[in-house]
CSV table of C-alpha atoms in Angstrom, one decimal:
chain,number,residue,atom,x,y,z
V,693,MET,CA,-18.9,-37.7,-121.0
V,694,HIS,CA,-20.1,-38.9,-117.6
V,695,SER,CA,-23.4,-40.6,-117.3
V,696,PHE,CA,-26.4,-39.3,-115.4
V,697,GLY,CA,-25.9,-42.0,-112.7
V,698,TYR,CA,-22.2,-40.9,-112.2
V,699,ARG,CA,-23.2,-37.3,-111.9
V,700,ALA,CA,-26.1,-38.0,-109.5
V,701,ASN,CA,-23.7,-40.2,-107.3
V,702,ALA,CA,-21.2,-37.4,-107.2
V,703,LEU,CA,-23.8,-34.8,-106.2
V,704,PHE,CA,-25.3,-37.1,-103.6
V,705,THR,CA,-21.9,-37.9,-102.0
V,706,PHE,CA,-21.1,-34.1,-101.9
V,707,ALA,CA,-24.5,-33.3,-100.3
V,708,VAL,CA,-24.1,-36.0,-97.6
V,709,THR,CA,-20.6,-34.9,-96.9
V,710,ILE,CA,-21.7,-31.3,-96.4
V,711,LEU,CA,-24.7,-32.4,-94.2
V,712,GLY,CA,-22.4,-34.6,-92.0
V,713,PHE,CA,-20.0,-31.6,-91.6
V,714,MET,CA,-22.8,-29.3,-90.6
V,715,CYS,CA,-24.2,-31.8,-88.1
V,716,ALA,CA,-20.7,-32.2,-86.5
V,717,LEU,CA,-20.4,-28.4,-86.4
V,718,ALA,CA,-23.9,-28.1,-84.7
V,719,SER,CA,-22.9,-30.7,-82.2
V,720,PHE,CA,-19.6,-28.9,-81.5
V,721,THR,CA,-21.3,-25.6,-80.8
V,722,ASP,CA,-23.4,-27.2,-78.0
V,723,SER,CA,-20.2,-27.8,-76.0
V,724,PHE,CA,-19.9,-24.1,-75.5
V,725,ASN,CA,-23.3,-23.9,-73.7
V,726,SER,CA,-22.9,-23.6,-70.0
V,727,PRO,CA,-26.4,-24.2,-68.5
V,728,SER,CA,-27.3,-22.9,-65.1
V,729,PRO,CA,-30.6,-24.4,-64.1
V,730,SER,CA,-32.1,-23.2,-60.8
V,731,VAL,CA,-34.0,-25.5,-58.5
V,732,GLN,CA,-35.6,-24.9,-55.1
V,733,VAL,CA,-37.0,-27.7,-53.1
V,734,LEU,CA,-38.4,-29.3,-50.0
V,735,LYS,CA,-40.7,-29.8,-47.1
V,736,VAL,CA,-40.5,-32.8,-44.8
V,737,ASN,CA,-44.0,-34.3,-44.9
V,738,TRP,CA,-43.7,-36.8,-42.1
V,739,PHE,CA,-40.9,-38.0,-39.8
V,740,GLN,CA,-41.7,-40.7,-37.3
V,741,LYS,CA,-40.4,-43.6,-35.4
V,742,GLN,CA,-41.7,-47.0,-36.4
V,743,PRO,CA,-42.9,-49.4,-33.7
V,744,ASN,CA,-39.7,-51.5,-34.1
V,745,GLY,CA,-37.6,-48.3,-33.4
V,746,ASN,CA,-36.5,-47.4,-36.9
V,747,ASP,CA,-36.7,-43.9,-38.2
V,748,GLU,CA,-39.1,-43.4,-41.2
V,749,VAL,CA,-39.2,-40.3,-43.4
V,750,SER,CA,-41.7,-39.4,-46.1
V,751,MET,CA,-41.1,-36.1,-48.0
V,752,THR,CA,-43.2,-33.9,-50.2
V,753,LEU,CA,-41.0,-32.1,-52.7
V,754,ASN,CA,-42.2,-28.7,-53.8
V,755,ILE,CA,-39.9,-28.2,-56.8
V,756,SER,CA,-39.6,-24.9,-58.6
V,757,ALA,CA,-37.2,-25.3,-61.5
V,758,ASP,CA,-36.0,-23.2,-64.4
V,759,LEU,CA,-34.3,-25.4,-66.9
V,760,GLN,CA,-34.6,-22.9,-69.8
V,761,SER,CA,-30.8,-22.5,-69.9
V,762,LEU,CA,-30.5,-26.1,-71.0
V,763,PHE,CA,-32.3,-25.3,-74.3
V,764,THR,CA,-30.2,-24.3,-77.3
V,765,TRP,CA,-31.1,-24.1,-80.9
V,766,ASN,CA,-29.9,-27.8,-81.2
V,767,THR,CA,-32.1,-29.1,-78.3
V,768,LYS,CA,-34.9,-31.5,-79.3
V,769,GLN,CA,-36.2,-32.3,-75.8
V,770,ILE,CA,-35.3,-32.8,-72.1
V,771,SER,CA,-36.4,-35.8,-70.1
V,772,LEU,CA,-37.0,-35.3,-66.4
V,773,TRP,CA,-38.7,-38.0,-64.3
V,774,ASP,CA,-41.4,-39.5,-66.5
V,775,ALA,CA,-42.0,-36.4,-68.5
V,776,ILE,CA,-40.5,-34.9,-71.7
V,777,ILE,CA,-40.1,-31.2,-72.1
V,778,GLN,CA,-40.1,-30.3,-75.7
V,779,GLU,CA,-40.3,-26.5,-75.7
V,780,LYS,CA,-38.2,-23.9,-73.9
V,781,GLU,CA,-41.4,-22.2,-72.6
V,782,ASN,CA,-42.4,-25.4,-70.7
V,783,ALA,CA,-38.9,-25.7,-69.0
V,784,LYS,CA,-39.9,-23.3,-66.2
V,785,PHE,CA,-42.3,-25.1,-63.9
V,786,THR,CA,-43.4,-25.8,-60.3
V,787,ILE,CA,-44.4,-29.3,-59.3
V,788,THR,CA,-45.4,-31.0,-56.0
V,789,THR,CA,-44.4,-34.6,-55.7
V,790,SER,CA,-43.7,-37.2,-53.0
V,791,ASN,CA,-40.9,-39.7,-52.8
V,792,LYS,CA,-42.1,-43.1,-54.0
V,793,TYR,CA,-40.4,-45.0,-51.2
V,794,ARG,CA,-39.9,-43.8,-47.7
V,795,PHE,CA,-36.4,-43.4,-46.2
V,796,ILE,CA,-36.0,-45.9,-43.4
V,797,ASP,CA,-33.0,-46.1,-41.1
V,798,GLN,CA,-32.2,-49.2,-39.1
V,799,GLY,CA,-32.1,-47.4,-35.8
V,800,SER,CA,-32.7,-43.8,-35.0
V,801,ASN,CA,-29.9,-42.0,-36.7
V,802,LEU,CA,-31.8,-39.8,-39.1
V,803,ARG,CA,-32.8,-37.1,-36.6
V,804,GLY,CA,-31.1,-33.8,-37.4
V,805,LYS,CA,-29.0,-35.3,-40.2
V,806,GLU,CA,-28.0,-33.2,-43.2
V,807,PHE,CA,-28.6,-34.5,-46.7
V,808,ASN,CA,-28.2,-33.5,-50.3
V,809,LEU,CA,-30.8,-33.6,-53.0
V,810,THR,CA,-29.7,-34.4,-56.6
V,811,LEU,CA,-31.8,-33.7,-59.6
V,812,HIS,CA,-30.8,-35.5,-62.8
V,813,TRP,CA,-31.9,-34.8,-66.4
V,814,HIS,CA,-31.1,-35.8,-70.0
V,815,VAL,CA,-30.9,-33.5,-72.9
V,816,MET,CA,-31.5,-35.0,-76.4
V,817,PRO,CA,-30.1,-32.8,-79.2
V,818,LYS,CA,-31.3,-32.8,-82.8
V,819,THR,CA,-27.9,-33.8,-83.7
V,820,GLY,CA,-24.9,-35.0,-81.6
V,821,LYS,CA,-24.6,-37.0,-78.5
V,822,MET,CA,-27.1,-37.1,-75.7
V,823,LEU,CA,-26.1,-35.2,-72.5
V,824,ALA,CA,-26.9,-36.4,-69.0
V,825,ASP,CA,-26.3,-33.9,-66.2
V,826,LYS,CA,-27.3,-33.1,-62.6
V,827,VAL,CA,-27.5,-30.5,-60.0
V,828,VAL,CA,-26.7,-31.3,-56.4
V,829,LEU,CA,-28.5,-29.2,-53.8
V,830,PRO,CA,-26.7,-29.4,-50.4
V,831,GLY,CA,-27.6,-28.2,-47.0
V,832,TYR,CA,-31.0,-29.8,-46.3
V,833,ARG,CA,-31.6,-31.1,-42.7
V,834,LEU,CA,-34.1,-33.5,-41.3
V,835,PRO,CA,-36.0,-32.4,-38.2
V,836,ALA,CA,-34.4,-33.1,-34.8
V,837,GLU,CA,-37.8,-34.2,-33.4
V,838,TYR,CA,-40.4,-36.7,-34.7
V,839,ARG,CA,-43.5,-35.3,-36.3
């Protein structure tokens, strides 16, 4: 006969093996999710020439984002800027923020220039590896004249 300890060890080992397999399977199913977040942005707040001749740009970002497609049944939370989104219902939002540091060009080469805006986020699953992704928003242009 096997002792109680031997049977408990066999049961525990079997349970941990099944749990590990299920976690791997859950992580694998997340690889089939193809998120398509939508983001709309931008208003140039201030564009001026500094007294020394350099261009200086400050922006107010009016961001309307729908990150609900990033949530699956395995998603624990999404981190974006200094905030953590823990529920799918809160992943659709509108925010107004300013850039922390102004863009300064050594000269006057920013007028009329096109630029891309990139929004990065991190998805933390309940099980599996953490995902970092981004969306690049091309086609923005700085004003041709100072404001």
